[in-house]
XYZ file of C-alpha atoms in Angstrom:
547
model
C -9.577 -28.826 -17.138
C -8.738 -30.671 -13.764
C -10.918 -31.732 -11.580
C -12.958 -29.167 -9.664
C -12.573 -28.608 -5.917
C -14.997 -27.480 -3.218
C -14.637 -25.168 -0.497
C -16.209 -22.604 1.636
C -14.701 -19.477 0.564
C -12.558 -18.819 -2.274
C -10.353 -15.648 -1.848
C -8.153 -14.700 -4.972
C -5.492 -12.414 -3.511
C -2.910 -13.217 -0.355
C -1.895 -9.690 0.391
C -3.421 -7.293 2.518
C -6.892 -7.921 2.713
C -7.562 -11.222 1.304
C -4.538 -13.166 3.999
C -5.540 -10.995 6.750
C -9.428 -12.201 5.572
C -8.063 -15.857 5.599
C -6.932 -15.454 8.970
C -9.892 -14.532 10.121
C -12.050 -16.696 8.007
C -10.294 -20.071 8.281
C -11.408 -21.307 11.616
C -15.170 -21.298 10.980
C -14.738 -22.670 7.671
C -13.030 -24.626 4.409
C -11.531 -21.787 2.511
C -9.024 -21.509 -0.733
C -6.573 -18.856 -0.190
C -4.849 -18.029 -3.994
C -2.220 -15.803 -5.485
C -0.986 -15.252 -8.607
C 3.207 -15.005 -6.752
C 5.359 -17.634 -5.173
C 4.422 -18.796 -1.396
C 7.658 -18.852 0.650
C 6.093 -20.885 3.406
C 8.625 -21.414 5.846
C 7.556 -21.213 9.707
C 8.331 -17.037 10.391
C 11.657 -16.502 12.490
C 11.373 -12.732 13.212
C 14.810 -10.943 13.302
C 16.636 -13.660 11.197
C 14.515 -15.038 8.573
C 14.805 -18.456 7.243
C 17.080 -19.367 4.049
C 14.123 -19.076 1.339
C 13.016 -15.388 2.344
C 16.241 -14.556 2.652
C 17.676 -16.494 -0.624
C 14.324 -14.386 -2.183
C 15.090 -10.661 -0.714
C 18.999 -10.650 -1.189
C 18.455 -11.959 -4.955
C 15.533 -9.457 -5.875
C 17.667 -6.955 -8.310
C 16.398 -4.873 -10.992
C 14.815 -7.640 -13.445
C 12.362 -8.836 -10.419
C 10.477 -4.816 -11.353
C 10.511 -5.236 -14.925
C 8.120 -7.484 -16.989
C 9.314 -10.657 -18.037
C 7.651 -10.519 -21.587
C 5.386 -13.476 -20.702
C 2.546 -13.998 -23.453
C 0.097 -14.390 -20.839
C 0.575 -11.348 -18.736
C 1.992 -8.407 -17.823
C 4.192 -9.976 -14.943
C 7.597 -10.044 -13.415
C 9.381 -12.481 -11.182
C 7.587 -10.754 -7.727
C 5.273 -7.893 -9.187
C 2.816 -7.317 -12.233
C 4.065 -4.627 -14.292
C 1.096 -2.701 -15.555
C 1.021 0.282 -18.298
C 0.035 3.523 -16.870
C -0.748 6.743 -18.594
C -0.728 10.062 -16.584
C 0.304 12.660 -18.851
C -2.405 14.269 -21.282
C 0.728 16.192 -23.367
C 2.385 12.742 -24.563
C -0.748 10.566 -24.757
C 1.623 7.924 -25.828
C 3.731 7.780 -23.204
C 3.121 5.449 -19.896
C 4.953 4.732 -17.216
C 5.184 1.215 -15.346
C 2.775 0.251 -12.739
C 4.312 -1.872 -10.144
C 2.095 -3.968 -7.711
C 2.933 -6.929 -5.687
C 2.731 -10.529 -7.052
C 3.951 -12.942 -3.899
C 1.579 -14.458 -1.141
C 1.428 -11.906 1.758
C 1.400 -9.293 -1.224
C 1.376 -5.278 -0.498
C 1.570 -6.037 2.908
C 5.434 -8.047 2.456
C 6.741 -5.452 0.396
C 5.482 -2.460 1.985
C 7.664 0.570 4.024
C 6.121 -0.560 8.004
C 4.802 2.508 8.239
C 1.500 2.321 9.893
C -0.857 5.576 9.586
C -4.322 5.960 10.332
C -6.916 8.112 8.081
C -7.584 11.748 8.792
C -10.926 12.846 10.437
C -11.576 14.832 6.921
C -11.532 10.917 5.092
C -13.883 9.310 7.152
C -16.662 12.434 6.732
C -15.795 12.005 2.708
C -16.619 8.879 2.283
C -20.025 8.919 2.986
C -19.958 12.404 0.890
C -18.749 10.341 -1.637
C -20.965 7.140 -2.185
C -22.945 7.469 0.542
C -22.307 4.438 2.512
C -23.394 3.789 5.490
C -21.302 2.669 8.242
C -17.149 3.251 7.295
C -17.272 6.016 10.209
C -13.912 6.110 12.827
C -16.236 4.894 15.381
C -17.497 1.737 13.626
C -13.707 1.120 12.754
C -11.926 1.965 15.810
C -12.087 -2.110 17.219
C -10.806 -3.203 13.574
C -7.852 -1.165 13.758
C -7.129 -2.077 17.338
C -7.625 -5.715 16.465
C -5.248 -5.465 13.029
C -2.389 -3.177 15.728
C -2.615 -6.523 18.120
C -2.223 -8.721 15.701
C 0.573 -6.922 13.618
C 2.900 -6.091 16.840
C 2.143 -2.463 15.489
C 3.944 -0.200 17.863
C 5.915 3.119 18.065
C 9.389 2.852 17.493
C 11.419 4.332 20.858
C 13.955 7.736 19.668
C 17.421 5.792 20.471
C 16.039 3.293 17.446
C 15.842 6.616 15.325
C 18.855 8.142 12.927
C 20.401 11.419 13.761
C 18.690 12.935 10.596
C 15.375 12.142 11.829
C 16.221 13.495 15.126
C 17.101 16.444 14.088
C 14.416 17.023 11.909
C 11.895 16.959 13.872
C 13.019 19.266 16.643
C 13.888 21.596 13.702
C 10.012 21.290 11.979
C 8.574 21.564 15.826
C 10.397 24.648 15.934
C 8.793 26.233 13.146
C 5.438 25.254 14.074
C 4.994 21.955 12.108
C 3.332 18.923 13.763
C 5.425 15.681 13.618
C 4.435 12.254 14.714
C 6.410 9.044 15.370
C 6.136 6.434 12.983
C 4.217 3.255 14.351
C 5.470 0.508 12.411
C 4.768 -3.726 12.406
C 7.833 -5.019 12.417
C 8.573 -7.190 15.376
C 12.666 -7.941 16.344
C 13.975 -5.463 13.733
C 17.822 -5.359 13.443
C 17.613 -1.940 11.213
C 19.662 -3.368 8.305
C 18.834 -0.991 6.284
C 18.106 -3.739 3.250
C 14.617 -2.489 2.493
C 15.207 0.624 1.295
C 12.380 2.645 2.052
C 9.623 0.497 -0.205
C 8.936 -2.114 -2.482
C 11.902 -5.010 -0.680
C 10.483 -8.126 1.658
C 12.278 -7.856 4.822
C 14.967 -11.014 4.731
C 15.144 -11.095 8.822
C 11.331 -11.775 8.522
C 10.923 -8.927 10.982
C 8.266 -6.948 8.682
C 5.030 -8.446 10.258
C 3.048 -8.831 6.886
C -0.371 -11.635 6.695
C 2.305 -13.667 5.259
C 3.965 -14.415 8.926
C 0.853 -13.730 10.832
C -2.604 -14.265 9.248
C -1.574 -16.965 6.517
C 0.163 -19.054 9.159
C -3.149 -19.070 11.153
C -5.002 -19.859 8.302
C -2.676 -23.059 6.995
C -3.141 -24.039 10.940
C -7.443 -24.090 10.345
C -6.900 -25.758 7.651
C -6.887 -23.393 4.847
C -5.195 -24.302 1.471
C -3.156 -21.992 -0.408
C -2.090 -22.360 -3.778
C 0.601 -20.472 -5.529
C 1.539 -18.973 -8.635
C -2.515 -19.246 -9.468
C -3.194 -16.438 -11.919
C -7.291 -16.309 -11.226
C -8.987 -15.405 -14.908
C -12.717 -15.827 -14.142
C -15.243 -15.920 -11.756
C -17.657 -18.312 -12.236
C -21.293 -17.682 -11.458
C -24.889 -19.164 -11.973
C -27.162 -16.309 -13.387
C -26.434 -13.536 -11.171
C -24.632 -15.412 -8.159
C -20.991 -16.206 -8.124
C -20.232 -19.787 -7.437
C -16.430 -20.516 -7.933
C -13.477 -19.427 -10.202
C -10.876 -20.659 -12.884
C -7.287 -19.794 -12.681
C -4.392 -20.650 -14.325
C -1.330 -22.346 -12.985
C 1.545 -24.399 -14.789
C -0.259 -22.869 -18.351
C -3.236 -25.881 -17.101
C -6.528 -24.107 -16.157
C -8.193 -25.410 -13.185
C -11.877 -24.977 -11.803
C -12.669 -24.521 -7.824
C -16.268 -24.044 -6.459
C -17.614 -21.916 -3.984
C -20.144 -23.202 -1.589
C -20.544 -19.643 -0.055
C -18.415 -16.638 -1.057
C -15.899 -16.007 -3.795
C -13.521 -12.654 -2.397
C -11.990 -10.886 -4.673
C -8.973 -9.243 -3.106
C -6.210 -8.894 -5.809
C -5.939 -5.267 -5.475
C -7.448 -1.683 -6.722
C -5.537 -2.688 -10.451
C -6.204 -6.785 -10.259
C -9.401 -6.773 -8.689
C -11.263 -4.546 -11.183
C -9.331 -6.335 -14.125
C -10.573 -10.095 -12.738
C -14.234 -8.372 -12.730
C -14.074 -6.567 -16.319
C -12.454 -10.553 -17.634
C -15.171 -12.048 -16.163
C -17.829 -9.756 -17.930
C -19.105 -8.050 -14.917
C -18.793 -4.455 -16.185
C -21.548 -4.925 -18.655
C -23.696 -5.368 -15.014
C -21.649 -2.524 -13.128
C -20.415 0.324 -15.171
C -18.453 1.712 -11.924
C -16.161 -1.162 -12.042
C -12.514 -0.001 -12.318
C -13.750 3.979 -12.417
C -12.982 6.290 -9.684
C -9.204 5.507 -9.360
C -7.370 7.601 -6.911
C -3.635 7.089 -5.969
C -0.849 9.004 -4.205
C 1.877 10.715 -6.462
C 4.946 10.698 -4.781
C 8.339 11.847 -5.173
C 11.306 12.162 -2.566
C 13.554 14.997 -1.389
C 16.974 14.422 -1.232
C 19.412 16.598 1.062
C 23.313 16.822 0.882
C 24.318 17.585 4.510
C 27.416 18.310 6.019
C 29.606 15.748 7.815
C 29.129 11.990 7.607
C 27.442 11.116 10.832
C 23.500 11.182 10.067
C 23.015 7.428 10.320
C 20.621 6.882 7.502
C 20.473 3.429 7.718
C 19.433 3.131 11.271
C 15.632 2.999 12.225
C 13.054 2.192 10.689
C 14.130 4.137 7.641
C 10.867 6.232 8.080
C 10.987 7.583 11.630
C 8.584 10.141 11.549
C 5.817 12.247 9.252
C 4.147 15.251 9.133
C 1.696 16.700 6.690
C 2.526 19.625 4.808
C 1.711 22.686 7.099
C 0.043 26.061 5.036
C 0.443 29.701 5.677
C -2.366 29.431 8.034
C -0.749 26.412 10.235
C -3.630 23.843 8.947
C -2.315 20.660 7.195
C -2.529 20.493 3.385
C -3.183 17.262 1.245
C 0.292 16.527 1.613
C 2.042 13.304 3.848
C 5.895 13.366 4.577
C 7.452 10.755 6.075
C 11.400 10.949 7.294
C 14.624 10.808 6.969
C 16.121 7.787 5.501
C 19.055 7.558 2.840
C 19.014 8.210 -1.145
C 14.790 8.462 -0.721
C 14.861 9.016 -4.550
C 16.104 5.183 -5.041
C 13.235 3.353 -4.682
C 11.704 -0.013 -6.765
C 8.375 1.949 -7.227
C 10.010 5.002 -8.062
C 13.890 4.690 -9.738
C 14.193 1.141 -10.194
C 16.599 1.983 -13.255
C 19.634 2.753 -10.810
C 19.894 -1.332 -9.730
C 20.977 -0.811 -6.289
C 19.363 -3.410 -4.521
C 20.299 -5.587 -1.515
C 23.946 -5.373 -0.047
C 25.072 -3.094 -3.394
C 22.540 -0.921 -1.670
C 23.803 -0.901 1.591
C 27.285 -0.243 0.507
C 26.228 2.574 -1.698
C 24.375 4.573 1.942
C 27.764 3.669 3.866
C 29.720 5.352 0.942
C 27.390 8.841 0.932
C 26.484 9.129 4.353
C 25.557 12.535 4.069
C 22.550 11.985 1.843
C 19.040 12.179 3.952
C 15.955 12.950 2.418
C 12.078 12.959 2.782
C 9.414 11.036 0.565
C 5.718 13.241 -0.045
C 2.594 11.662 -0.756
C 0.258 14.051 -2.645
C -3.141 12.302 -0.607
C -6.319 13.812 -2.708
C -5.443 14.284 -6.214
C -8.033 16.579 -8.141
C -8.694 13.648 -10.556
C -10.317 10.606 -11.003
C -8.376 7.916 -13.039
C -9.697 4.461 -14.031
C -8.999 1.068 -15.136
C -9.570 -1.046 -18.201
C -9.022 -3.967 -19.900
C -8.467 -7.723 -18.915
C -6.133 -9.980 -17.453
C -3.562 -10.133 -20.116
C -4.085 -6.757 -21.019
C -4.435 -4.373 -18.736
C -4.328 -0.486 -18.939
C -4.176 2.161 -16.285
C -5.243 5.731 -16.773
C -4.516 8.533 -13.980
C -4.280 11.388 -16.588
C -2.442 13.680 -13.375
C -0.505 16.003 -16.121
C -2.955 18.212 -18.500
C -1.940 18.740 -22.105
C 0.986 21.281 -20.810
C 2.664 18.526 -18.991
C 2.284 20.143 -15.580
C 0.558 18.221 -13.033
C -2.978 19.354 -11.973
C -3.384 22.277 -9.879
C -3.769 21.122 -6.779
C -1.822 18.412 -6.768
C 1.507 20.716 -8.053
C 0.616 23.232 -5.549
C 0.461 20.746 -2.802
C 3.811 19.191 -3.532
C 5.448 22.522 -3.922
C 4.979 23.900 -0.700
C 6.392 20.424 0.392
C 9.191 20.437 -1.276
C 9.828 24.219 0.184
C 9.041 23.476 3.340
C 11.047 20.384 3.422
C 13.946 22.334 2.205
C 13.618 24.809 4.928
C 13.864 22.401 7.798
C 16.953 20.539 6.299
C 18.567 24.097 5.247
C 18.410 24.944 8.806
C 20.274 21.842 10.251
C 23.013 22.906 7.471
C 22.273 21.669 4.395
C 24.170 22.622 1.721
C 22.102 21.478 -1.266
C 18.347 19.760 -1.544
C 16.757 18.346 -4.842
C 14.358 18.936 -6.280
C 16.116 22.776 -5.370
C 13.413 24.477 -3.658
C 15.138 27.868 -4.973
C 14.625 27.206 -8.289
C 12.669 29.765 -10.327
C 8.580 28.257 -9.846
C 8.647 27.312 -13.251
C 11.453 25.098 -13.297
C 10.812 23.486 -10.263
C 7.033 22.787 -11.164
C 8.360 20.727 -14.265
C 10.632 18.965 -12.468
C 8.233 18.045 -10.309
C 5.700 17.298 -13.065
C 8.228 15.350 -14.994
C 9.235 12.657 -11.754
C 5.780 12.027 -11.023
C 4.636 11.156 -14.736
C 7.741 9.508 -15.582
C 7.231 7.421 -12.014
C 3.504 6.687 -11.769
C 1.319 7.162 -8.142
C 1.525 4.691 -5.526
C -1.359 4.328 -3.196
C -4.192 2.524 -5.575
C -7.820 2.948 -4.373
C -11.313 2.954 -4.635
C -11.772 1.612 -8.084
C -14.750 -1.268 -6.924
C -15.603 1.408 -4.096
C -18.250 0.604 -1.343
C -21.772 2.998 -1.349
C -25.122 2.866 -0.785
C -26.224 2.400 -4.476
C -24.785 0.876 -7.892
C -25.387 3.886 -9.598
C -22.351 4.694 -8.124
C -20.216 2.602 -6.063
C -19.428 -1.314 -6.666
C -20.125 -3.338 -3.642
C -22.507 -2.542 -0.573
C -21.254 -0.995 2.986
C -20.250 -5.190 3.792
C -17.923 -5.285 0.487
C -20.687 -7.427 -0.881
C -21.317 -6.847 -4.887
C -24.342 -4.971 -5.429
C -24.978 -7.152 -9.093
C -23.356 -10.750 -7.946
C -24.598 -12.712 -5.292
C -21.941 -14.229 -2.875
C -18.623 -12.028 -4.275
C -16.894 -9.331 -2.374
C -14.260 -7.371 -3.105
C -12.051 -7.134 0.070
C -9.234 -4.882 -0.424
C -7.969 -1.484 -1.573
C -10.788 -1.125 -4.364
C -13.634 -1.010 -1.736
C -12.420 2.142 -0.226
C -15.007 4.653 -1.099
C -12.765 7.642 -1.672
C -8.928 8.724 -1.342
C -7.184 8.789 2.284
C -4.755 10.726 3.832
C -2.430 7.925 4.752
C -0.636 4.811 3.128
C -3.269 2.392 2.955
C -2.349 -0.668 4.697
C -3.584 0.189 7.926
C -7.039 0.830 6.374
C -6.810 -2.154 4.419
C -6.334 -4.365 7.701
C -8.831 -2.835 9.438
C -11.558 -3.109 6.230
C -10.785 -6.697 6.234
C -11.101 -7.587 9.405
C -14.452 -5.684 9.857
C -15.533 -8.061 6.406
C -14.112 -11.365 8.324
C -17.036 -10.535 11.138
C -19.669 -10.554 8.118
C -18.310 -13.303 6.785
C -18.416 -15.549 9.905
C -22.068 -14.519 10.974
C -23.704 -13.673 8.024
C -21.992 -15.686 4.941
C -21.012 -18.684 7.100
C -23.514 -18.351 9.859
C -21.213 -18.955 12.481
C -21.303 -17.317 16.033
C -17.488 -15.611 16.708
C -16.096 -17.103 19.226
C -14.663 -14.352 22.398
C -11.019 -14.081 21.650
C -12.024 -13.681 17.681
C -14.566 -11.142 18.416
C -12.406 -8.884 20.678
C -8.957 -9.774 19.195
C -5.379 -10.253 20.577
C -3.803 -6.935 21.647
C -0.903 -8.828 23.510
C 1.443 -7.368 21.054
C 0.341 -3.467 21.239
C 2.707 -0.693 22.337
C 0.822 1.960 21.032
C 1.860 5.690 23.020
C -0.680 7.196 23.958
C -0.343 10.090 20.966
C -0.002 7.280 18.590
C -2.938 8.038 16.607
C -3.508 11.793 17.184
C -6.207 13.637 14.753
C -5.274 16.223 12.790
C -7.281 18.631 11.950
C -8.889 19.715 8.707
C-alpha cells in the first residue's frame, strides 16, 4: 500500500454536496477532495467551454450509460451502473441504475432546474425522524447562499420556446399554477445538447461545484484526486480516522486528522458504509430509500414552429392540480423536445450530442412534459458492497401495476397534461391519455419499472435517534466519531422537488459545522453571509404551494 497521507478532512464524493462542502471547507483547513470519475480541470469558460469538457460532452454516446464489465465494479466510462429491482411480479427482473461518476458529479450532469421543497416536506421531516432543526427557517440563508453562488436565476420569457409559452397560458387558464424555472446556468447559448438530463453542458454554462466550489477549493489549497474508487473507511474503535481507495488497481491509505465525509450519494454512500462494516453498528444504513419515478409525455403538434430546442429545455413546472384545485404528489416540468429520450430514462435510442440535435430539427413538432411522482407509498433500500451492489424500490406489486398512489398520481398527470397540449392543437399525446384506464395504467407501470426512479434519498437519513435515522441533525454519524454523510442520503424523508437545490443548501449549512465545531475555526464575514452578487431571483421565484 503507498504511503499514507494526512489531511484535515477527507471527503469521498465531488458532486453535489461533498464539492460544494470543499468549497466551503478548504479555506480553514487541509482537506482531500476524492471521486471515483475523471476530473476535467480546466479553468471554467462559461458559454464556450474549453476543449476537454467539450472533447468529453460531444463524445458521451450510448456506451458512457452502460457498464463496462469491469471486475471491480459496476461502472461505466462517466456513471456507475447499479442493478435495481422495482417490480414484485418479475422478481428477476432489474432495471439499470444510473448515477454520476465524474468530479462535480449530480450536480454536472443534472437538468438546471432549480426547485425548492414544499412547505408539506419540511413539516415531514421532523414527522419522520424527528430531527431537530431542517425547518425552512433554519435553511432559508443556505439556500440564498447556494442561489449566490450558483448564478441561480429565473430565466426571462423571450429565452423560452413557443411550446412552453403556450403552455402555460393554456394550464393558467384552466386553473393550474405554473412557475418559471430558476436555473444555474450562467452565459447559456440554448444549444439544445443536453437533452433534458443526464449530459455535462460542453459551453461550461451549467454552473455545477465543478466550475464554482471545486475551483475555490484547488485555490485554498485543497487536493483532489481522480478516478479514486473509496472502499473503506478506516476508524480506531468507534471513531473514523481516514480511508482506503483504490486507484490505478494500487490501494492507497489517507488519514484524517478531523472528519472523514462521506458524500458519494444516497446509492454510494450507504454501499461505502455497509463495505466498511458499519451496518452491523447501524441497522438503518441504506433503509428508507425514496426516489422519484418518472416518465415523460410526448405531444405531436401541428406545424413545425414550437422551438423545442430553445430555453432552457425546462421552462416551467407545475404540480399536478386535483379535482379540488390543491396540488397532488406530482412535479411537471416543460416543454422541451422528444422528453421520452433521455440517458436516465431511454438510453437504448443512442441519440446523443449533435445526432441529437439533428434528430429535434428533423421533428419539430414533438414537445412534451417530464412528471416526477415526489412521495412514493414505499420505502426501498440498499444492500450490498462496493463491487456488488443491489438496489431494491419494489414500486410494482406482484400484478405489475405500480402502487396505488403512485399510479394514481401519475395518471391524473398524464390526463391533465394531455388536456393542456390537446387544447393548443395537439393531434396525438403518449402515453394516450384516452386510452381505456387499464391500458394506460400498464403502460405507465411498464416505463417506470423498465426505467428505474430518479431522485435517490434518505437512505443514511438525519433524526434525533439511531433507532431510526443514520446521522444526527449536523450529518454527524450517530455510531462513528468524526464521519458525516453530506449528501442526498441525509435527507430525512422524500421532497417535492429535484434535489439539488436541497442538496446545496444541506451542505452548506454542514460547511458552518464543520468550520466552528470540527475545525474550530471562527467564519470569516463574507463566508458566513455568502456572495449573492450573482442572484436574479423574481420576486415569485420561490412561491409556496400549498398542501
Amino acid at each position: 500500500m503507498a504511503a499514507v497521507d494526512s489531511y484535515d478532512v477527507i471527503i469521498c464524493g465531488a458532486g453535489s454536496g461533498g464539492g460544494f462542502l470543499a468549497g466551503e471547507v478548504a479555506p480553514y483547513g487541509s482537506v482531500l477532495l476524492l471521486d471515483a470519475g475523471p476530473y476535467l480541470s480546466e479553468t471554467p469558460n462559461p458559454g464556450v467551454g474549453t476543449p476537454e469538457r467539450r472533447k468529453f460532452s460531444t463524445q458521451m454516446n450510448l456506451g458512457t450509460y452502460w457498464s463496462d464489465g469491469s471486475s471491480s465494479s459496476p461502472h461505466s466510462k462517466a456513471f456507475y451502473a447499479y442493478p435495481m429491482y422495482m417490480d414484485e411480479s418479475a422478481p428477476a427482473l432489474n432495471t439499470v441504475q444510473r448515477e454520476p461518476r465524474l468530479v462535480g458529479g449530480g450536480s454536472q450532469i443534472n437538468v438546471g432546474a432549480w426547485v425548492r421543497p414544499r412547505l408539506v416536506d419540511w413539516d415531514g421531516f421532523g414527522n419522520e425522524t424527528s430531527v431537530q432543526g431542517w425547518t425552512k427557517t433554519a435553511f432559508e440563508p443556505y439556500f440564498q447562499k447556494a442561489e449566490g453562488i450558483l448564478n441561480v436565476h429565473r430565466d426571462t420569457r423571450e429565452n423560452w420556446n413557443r411550446a412552453s409559452v403556450l403552455y402555460e397560458q393554456a394550464a393558467l387558464r384552466m386553473g393550474i399554477p405554473v412557475f418559471e424555472e430558476s436555473s444555474n446556468r450562467k452565459a447559456c447559448i440554448f444549444c439544445g445538447h443536453r437533452m433534458n438530463a443526464g449530459m455535462p453542458c460542453k459551453y461550461d454554462s451549467l454552473m455545477s461545484t465543478l466550475m464554482t466550489q471545486i475551483p475555490k477549493a484547488v485555490r485554498n489549497g485543497a487536493k483532489v484526486v481522480d478516478m479514486a474508487e473509496v472502499v473503506q473507511v478506516l476508524t480506531d474503535g468507534k471513531k473514523a480516522t481516514g480511508v482506503i481507495y483504490r486507484k490505478d488497481g494500487q490501494l492507497v491509505q489517507a488519514t484524517a486528522k478531523k472528519l472523514v465525509v462521506l458524500s458519494a450519494g444516497a446509492i454510494g454512500t450507504p454501499i461505502i458504509m455497509m463495505t466498511s462494516g458499519f451496518h452491523r453498528l447501524n441497522p438503518n444504513i441504506g433503509n428508507y430509500l425514496r426516489a422519484h419515478p418518472g416518465i415523460p409525455v410526448d405531444a405531436i403538434m401541428p406545424g413545425i414552429d414550437w422551438n423545442t430546442d430553445r430555453g432552457y429545455q425546462w421552462n416551467a413546472y407545475h404540480y399536478t392540480m386535483d379535482d379540488n384545485g390543491e396540488p397532488m404528489d406530482a412535479l411537471v416540468h416543460v416543454s422541451a423536445g422528444f422528453p421520452a429520450n433521455t440517458p436516465w430514462v431511454a438510453s437504448a435510442v443512442g441519440t446523443f450530442g449533435y445526432p441529437y440535435k439533428d434528430l429535434m430539427r428533423q421533428y419539430r413538432q414533438r414537445v412534451g412534459a417530464f412528471i416526477f411522482q415526489l412521495k412514493p407509498n414505499m420505502y426501498g433500500r440498499v444492500v450490498g458492497d462496493i463491487d456488488n451492489p443491489v438496489i431494491y424500490y419494489r414500486v410494482a406489486d406482484s400484478t405489475g401495476l405500480l402502487e396505488p398512489k403512485t399510479l394514481n398520481d401519475l395518471v391524473a398527470s398524464v390526463r391533465q397534461i394531455s388536456k393542456v397540449y390537446k387544447s393548443l392543437g395537439a393531434l396525438t399525446t403518449y402515453p394516450k391519455a384516452d386510452d381505456p384506464d387499464f391500458i394506460l395504467k400498464r403502460t405507465i407501470s411498464q416505463f417506470v419499472t423498465a426505467s428505474g426512479a430518479l431522485h435517490p434519498q434518505s437512505t443514511c437519513r438525519a433524526g434525533a435517534s439511531p433507532k431510526n435515522s443514520v446521522v444526527d441533525t449536523n450529518c454527524m454519524s450517530h455510531d462513528i466519531q468524526n464521519l458525516m454523510c453530506c449528501d442526498a442520503s441525509a435527507i430525512p424523508h422524500h421532497i417535492s422537488s429535484n434535489p439539488n437545490a436541497m442538496i446545496m443548501a444541506l451542505a452548506a449549512r454542514a460547511a458552518d459545522f464543520v468550520v466552528t465545531n470540527i475545525l474550530g475555526k471562527t467564519l470569516r464575514p463574507n463566508e458566513a453571509e455568502g456572495d449573492f452578487s450573482g442572484l436574479q431571483l423574481a420576486p415569485q421565484a420561490h412561491a409556496e404551494v400549498r398542501q
